[in-house]
Amino acid sequence: MSNYKLFGDFEEHLLKLWFKEFKTTCYTYSEPILDSMTVDLIKRLCDSLKQDSHVFIMTTDILVQYIMIQNSRNILIENQLLVIVCIILICSKHVGEQSDLRPKIIAKLYTSITEEDITIGVINEMEINILRALHYKLPFHSIVDDLKTFLTMYLKDFKLRVDIVGLCVQILDVVYIYYRRLFFKLKGVYKQSSDALEAFHKMITNRFYLPSGILLCALEMTKLKYFMSVDNILEEVSEICNINKNHLQLLSKYIQNIISSSGHSNSSL
């Protein structure tokens, strides 16, 4: 790994702490429950409300958590659209760059979609209900933060003129929309044996796994592959995340296939 000379002492310290945390922590294994139509709806709503990828990703994660909690209590979610827009509002306050999102804007969007009036009081009540179900605990970071920090640490010495970070975040958005498809496509490959399936469980919870696959995918999708040795980068990334390069190549390939089949071209990204 390269050193951190381009950063100040404080930034260098944070990066070292982050790298250590990545090595010692992992995600909890869970299988996706949201279909692509639902996640795509969340993305479109976030775009309509001018919310960034942080809000989109965290809204998706919190919605999954909320659904699982309500299912465990045998509580039916009657108004799914209201739940989604209220979670967007919650996440916007929590992590969004656009902090001017207000309940009245949510109410206006809701009415434009459903042609039904809704009061600010109903929105506030739903916010409280959601937060209460979550025990008022929201995540401190998301995969967006992991991805950006990984790219900052790994690419800082390349002095790229292309906004590879922005491209990678856009790829992550697409991956999240079609994550259920990607997950079960990969699981189908590894379920051939118990050892392979166990390896898949470890990889999918590895905090380096998805960021690494997205980086490799971004390099393959751009002209950077003609100026940078993708093979060398693959070797380095494989060593960083302690995952065999063949697994990372497969992940990158499947991400590229999803982008292609979903109609998201290089230009649209």
mmCIF file with all atom_site columns, C-alpha atoms in Angstrom, residues 100-207:
data_model
loop_
_atom_site.group_PDB
_atom_site.id
_atom_site.type_symbol
_atom_site.label_atom_id
_atom_site.label_alt_id
_atom_site.label_comp_id
_atom_site.label_asym_id
_atom_site.label_entity_id
_atom_site.label_seq_id
_atom_site.pdbx_PDB_ins_code
_atom_site.Cartn_x
_atom_site.Cartn_y
_atom_site.Cartn_z
_atom_site.occupancy
_atom_site.B_iso_or_equiv
_atom_site.pdbx_formal_charge
_atom_site.auth_seq_id
_atom_site.auth_comp_id
_atom_site.auth_asym_id
_atom_site.auth_atom_id
_atom_site.pdbx_PDB_model_num
ATOM 1   C CA . ASP A 1 100 ? -33.793 21.938  3.390   1.00 0.00 ? 100 ASP A CA 1
ATOM 2   C CA . LEU A 1 101 ? -36.163 19.017  2.829   1.00 0.00 ? 101 LEU A CA 1
ATOM 3   C CA . ARG A 1 102 ? -39.298 19.646  4.870   1.00 0.00 ? 102 ARG A CA 1
ATOM 4   C CA . PRO A 1 103 ? -42.541 17.734  5.605   1.00 0.00 ? 103 PRO A CA 1
ATOM 5   C CA . LYS A 1 104 ? -44.517 20.121  3.388   1.00 0.00 ? 104 LYS A CA 1
ATOM 6   C CA . ILE A 1 105 ? -42.351 19.119  0.405   1.00 0.00 ? 105 ILE A CA 1
ATOM 7   C CA . ILE A 1 106 ? -42.944 15.452  1.235   1.00 0.00 ? 106 ILE A CA 1
ATOM 8   C CA . ALA A 1 107 ? -46.689 16.118  1.463   1.00 0.00 ? 107 ALA A CA 1
ATOM 9   C CA . LYS A 1 108 ? -46.698 17.842  -1.926  1.00 0.00 ? 108 LYS A CA 1
ATOM 10  C CA . LEU A 1 109 ? -44.849 14.938  -3.565  1.00 0.00 ? 109 LEU A CA 1
ATOM 11  C CA . TYR A 1 110 ? -47.117 12.371  -1.924  1.00 0.00 ? 110 TYR A CA 1
ATOM 12  C CA . THR A 1 111 ? -50.228 14.189  -3.151  1.00 0.00 ? 111 THR A CA 1
ATOM 13  C CA . SER A 1 112 ? -48.836 14.524  -6.679  1.00 0.00 ? 112 SER A CA 1
ATOM 14  C CA . ILE A 1 113 ? -48.365 10.744  -6.832  1.00 0.00 ? 113 ILE A CA 1
ATOM 15  C CA . THR A 1 114 ? -51.525 9.539   -5.086  1.00 0.00 ? 114 THR A CA 1
ATOM 16  C CA . GLU A 1 115 ? -53.853 12.495  -5.743  1.00 0.00 ? 115 GLU A CA 1
ATOM 17  C CA . GLU A 1 116 ? -54.714 12.263  -2.052  1.00 0.00 ? 116 GLU A CA 1
ATOM 18  C CA . ASP A 1 117 ? -54.206 15.083  0.421   1.00 0.00 ? 117 ASP A CA 1
ATOM 19  C CA . ILE A 1 118 ? -52.051 14.409  3.447   1.00 0.00 ? 118 ILE A CA 1
ATOM 20  C CA . THR A 1 119 ? -51.389 16.574  6.475   1.00 0.00 ? 119 THR A CA 1
ATOM 21  C CA . ILE A 1 120 ? -48.055 17.514  7.995   1.00 0.00 ? 120 ILE A CA 1
ATOM 22  C CA . GLY A 1 121 ? -49.285 15.902  11.208  1.00 0.00 ? 121 GLY A CA 1
ATOM 23  C CA . VAL A 1 122 ? -49.657 12.507  9.521   1.00 0.00 ? 122 VAL A CA 1
ATOM 24  C CA . ILE A 1 123 ? -46.124 12.767  8.141   1.00 0.00 ? 123 ILE A CA 1
ATOM 25  C CA . ASN A 1 124 ? -44.685 13.751  11.517  1.00 0.00 ? 124 ASN A CA 1
ATOM 26  C CA . GLU A 1 125 ? -46.545 10.888  13.179  1.00 0.00 ? 125 GLU A CA 1
ATOM 27  C CA . MET A 1 126 ? -45.173 8.382   10.674  1.00 0.00 ? 126 MET A CA 1
ATOM 28  C CA . GLU A 1 127 ? -41.645 9.720   11.233  1.00 0.00 ? 127 GLU A CA 1
ATOM 29  C CA . ILE A 1 128 ? -42.018 9.134   14.960  1.00 0.00 ? 128 ILE A CA 1
ATOM 30  C CA . ASN A 1 129 ? -43.476 5.654   14.451  1.00 0.00 ? 129 ASN A CA 1
ATOM 31  C CA . ILE A 1 130 ? -40.567 4.665   12.226  1.00 0.00 ? 130 ILE A CA 1
ATOM 32  C CA . LEU A 1 131 ? -37.957 6.039   14.617  1.00 0.00 ? 131 LEU A CA 1
ATOM 33  C CA . ARG A 1 132 ? -39.672 4.357   17.553  1.00 0.00 ? 132 ARG A CA 1
ATOM 34  C CA . ALA A 1 133 ? -39.607 1.005   15.730  1.00 0.00 ? 133 ALA A CA 1
ATOM 35  C CA . LEU A 1 134 ? -35.887 1.528   15.104  1.00 0.00 ? 134 LEU A CA 1
ATOM 36  C CA . HIS A 1 135 ? -35.390 2.386   18.794  1.00 0.00 ? 135 HIS A CA 1
ATOM 37  C CA . TYR A 1 136 ? -34.261 5.830   17.602  1.00 0.00 ? 136 TYR A CA 1
ATOM 38  C CA . LYS A 1 137 ? -31.038 4.314   16.277  1.00 0.00 ? 137 LYS A CA 1
ATOM 39  C CA . LEU A 1 138 ? -29.779 5.279   12.825  1.00 0.00 ? 138 LEU A CA 1
ATOM 40  C CA . PRO A 1 139 ? -26.559 4.033   11.215  1.00 0.00 ? 139 PRO A CA 1
ATOM 41  C CA . PHE A 1 140 ? -23.505 6.281   11.417  1.00 0.00 ? 140 PHE A CA 1
ATOM 42  C CA . HIS A 1 141 ? -22.324 5.351   7.944   1.00 0.00 ? 141 HIS A CA 1
ATOM 43  C CA . SER A 1 142 ? -23.334 3.392   4.863   1.00 0.00 ? 142 SER A CA 1
ATOM 44  C CA . ILE A 1 143 ? -21.720 1.552   1.981   1.00 0.00 ? 143 ILE A CA 1
ATOM 45  C CA . VAL A 1 144 ? -21.385 4.949   0.257   1.00 0.00 ? 144 VAL A CA 1
ATOM 46  C CA . ASP A 1 145 ? -18.960 6.058   2.955   1.00 0.00 ? 145 ASP A CA 1
ATOM 47  C CA . ASP A 1 146 ? -17.095 2.760   2.730   1.00 0.00 ? 146 ASP A CA 1
ATOM 48  C CA . LEU A 1 147 ? -16.822 3.085   -1.048  1.00 0.00 ? 147 LEU A CA 1
ATOM 49  C CA . LYS A 1 148 ? -15.643 6.695   -1.012  1.00 0.00 ? 148 LYS A CA 1
ATOM 50  C CA . THR A 1 149 ? -13.092 6.094   1.730   1.00 0.00 ? 149 THR A CA 1
ATOM 51  C CA . PHE A 1 150 ? -11.768 2.990   -0.014  1.00 0.00 ? 150 PHE A CA 1
ATOM 52  C CA . LEU A 1 151 ? -11.357 4.917   -3.274  1.00 0.00 ? 151 LEU A CA 1
ATOM 53  C CA . THR A 1 152 ? -9.783  7.899   -1.527  1.00 0.00 ? 152 THR A CA 1
ATOM 54  C CA . MET A 1 153 ? -7.227  5.679   0.150   1.00 0.00 ? 153 MET A CA 1
ATOM 55  C CA . TYR A 1 154 ? -6.444  3.557   -2.878  1.00 0.00 ? 154 TYR A CA 1
ATOM 56  C CA . LEU A 1 155 ? -6.542  6.089   -5.740  1.00 0.00 ? 155 LEU A CA 1
ATOM 57  C CA . LYS A 1 156 ? -5.065  9.197   -4.109  1.00 0.00 ? 156 LYS A CA 1
ATOM 58  C CA . ASP A 1 157 ? -1.594  8.682   -5.617  1.00 0.00 ? 157 ASP A CA 1
ATOM 59  C CA . PHE A 1 158 ? -2.824  8.079   -9.179  1.00 0.00 ? 158 PHE A CA 1
ATOM 60  C CA . LYS A 1 159 ? -3.716  11.780  -9.717  1.00 0.00 ? 159 LYS A CA 1
ATOM 61  C CA . LEU A 1 160 ? -6.577  10.897  -12.052 1.00 0.00 ? 160 LEU A CA 1
ATOM 62  C CA . ARG A 1 161 ? -8.302  13.598  -14.088 1.00 0.00 ? 161 ARG A CA 1
ATOM 63  C CA . VAL A 1 162 ? -11.416 11.479  -14.442 1.00 0.00 ? 162 VAL A CA 1
ATOM 64  C CA . ASP A 1 163 ? -13.970 11.585  -11.623 1.00 0.00 ? 163 ASP A CA 1
ATOM 65  C CA . ILE A 1 164 ? -13.707 7.880   -10.918 1.00 0.00 ? 164 ILE A CA 1
ATOM 66  C CA . VAL A 1 165 ? -15.249 8.347   -7.456  1.00 0.00 ? 165 VAL A CA 1
ATOM 67  C CA . GLY A 1 166 ? -18.377 9.929   -8.915  1.00 0.00 ? 166 GLY A CA 1
ATOM 68  C CA . LEU A 1 167 ? -18.656 7.133   -11.468 1.00 0.00 ? 167 LEU A CA 1
ATOM 69  C CA . CYS A 1 168 ? -18.260 4.489   -8.766  1.00 0.00 ? 168 CYS A CA 1
ATOM 70  C CA . VAL A 1 169 ? -21.024 6.058   -6.671  1.00 0.00 ? 169 VAL A CA 1
ATOM 71  C CA . GLN A 1 170 ? -23.317 6.012   -9.708  1.00 0.00 ? 170 GLN A CA 1
ATOM 72  C CA . ILE A 1 171 ? -22.465 2.345   -10.261 1.00 0.00 ? 171 ILE A CA 1
ATOM 73  C CA . LEU A 1 172 ? -23.274 1.686   -6.611  1.00 0.00 ? 172 LEU A CA 1
ATOM 74  C CA . ASP A 1 173 ? -26.702 3.269   -7.142  1.00 0.00 ? 173 ASP A CA 1
ATOM 75  C CA . VAL A 1 174 ? -27.392 0.861   -10.011 1.00 0.00 ? 174 VAL A CA 1
ATOM 76  C CA . VAL A 1 175 ? -26.053 -2.080  -8.013  1.00 0.00 ? 175 VAL A CA 1
ATOM 77  C CA . TYR A 1 176 ? -28.391 -1.208  -5.159  1.00 0.00 ? 176 TYR A CA 1
ATOM 78  C CA . ILE A 1 177 ? -31.403 -1.076  -7.458  1.00 0.00 ? 177 ILE A CA 1
ATOM 79  C CA . TYR A 1 178 ? -30.616 -4.531  -8.825  1.00 0.00 ? 178 TYR A CA 1
ATOM 80  C CA . TYR A 1 179 ? -28.856 -5.914  -5.751  1.00 0.00 ? 179 TYR A CA 1
ATOM 81  C CA . ARG A 1 180 ? -31.354 -8.741  -5.281  1.00 0.00 ? 180 ARG A CA 1
ATOM 82  C CA . ARG A 1 181 ? -30.627 -9.971  -8.807  1.00 0.00 ? 181 ARG A CA 1
ATOM 83  C CA . LEU A 1 182 ? -26.863 -9.635  -8.319  1.00 0.00 ? 182 LEU A CA 1
ATOM 84  C CA . PHE A 1 183 ? -26.926 -11.357 -4.938  1.00 0.00 ? 183 PHE A CA 1
ATOM 85  C CA . PHE A 1 184 ? -28.823 -14.446 -6.062  1.00 0.00 ? 184 PHE A CA 1
ATOM 86  C CA . LYS A 1 185 ? -26.876 -14.632 -9.326  1.00 0.00 ? 185 LYS A CA 1
ATOM 87  C CA . LEU A 1 186 ? -23.666 -14.850 -7.310  1.00 0.00 ? 186 LEU A CA 1
ATOM 88  C CA . LYS A 1 187 ? -25.174 -17.185 -4.745  1.00 0.00 ? 187 LYS A CA 1
ATOM 89  C CA . GLY A 1 188 ? -26.248 -19.487 -7.564  1.00 0.00 ? 188 GLY A CA 1
ATOM 90  C CA . VAL A 1 189 ? -22.625 -19.808 -8.625  1.00 0.00 ? 189 VAL A CA 1
ATOM 91  C CA . TYR A 1 190 ? -21.320 -20.570 -5.143  1.00 0.00 ? 190 TYR A CA 1
ATOM 92  C CA . LYS A 1 191 ? -24.060 -22.865 -3.889  1.00 0.00 ? 191 LYS A CA 1
ATOM 93  C CA . GLN A 1 192 ? -22.579 -25.808 -5.792  1.00 0.00 ? 192 GLN A CA 1
ATOM 94  C CA . SER A 1 193 ? -20.789 -26.904 -2.622  1.00 0.00 ? 193 SER A CA 1
ATOM 95  C CA . SER A 1 194 ? -20.922 -26.133 1.074   1.00 0.00 ? 194 SER A CA 1
ATOM 96  C CA . ASP A 1 195 ? -17.346 -24.819 1.046   1.00 0.00 ? 195 ASP A CA 1
ATOM 97  C CA . ALA A 1 196 ? -18.073 -22.485 -1.865  1.00 0.00 ? 196 ALA A CA 1
ATOM 98  C CA . LEU A 1 197 ? -21.253 -21.259 -0.206  1.00 0.00 ? 197 LEU A CA 1
ATOM 99  C CA . GLU A 1 198 ? -19.376 -20.586 3.022   1.00 0.00 ? 198 GLU A CA 1
ATOM 100 C CA . ALA A 1 199 ? -16.802 -18.605 1.027   1.00 0.00 ? 199 ALA A CA 1
ATOM 101 C CA . PHE A 1 200 ? -19.635 -16.593 -0.530  1.00 0.00 ? 200 PHE A CA 1
ATOM 102 C CA . HIS A 1 201 ? -21.041 -15.773 2.909   1.00 0.00 ? 201 HIS A CA 1
ATOM 103 C CA . LYS A 1 202 ? -17.641 -14.487 4.004   1.00 0.00 ? 202 LYS A CA 1
ATOM 104 C CA . MET A 1 203 ? -17.129 -12.430 0.850   1.00 0.00 ? 203 MET A CA 1
ATOM 105 C CA . ILE A 1 204 ? -20.554 -10.809 0.835   1.00 0.00 ? 204 ILE A CA 1
ATOM 106 C CA . THR A 1 205 ? -20.005 -9.582  4.400   1.00 0.00 ? 205 THR A CA 1
ATOM 107 C CA . ASN A 1 206 ? -16.479 -8.335  3.684   1.00 0.00 ? 206 ASN A CA 1
ATOM 108 C CA . ARG A 1 207 ? -16.557 -4.523  3.661   1.00 0.00 ? 207 ARG A CA 1
#
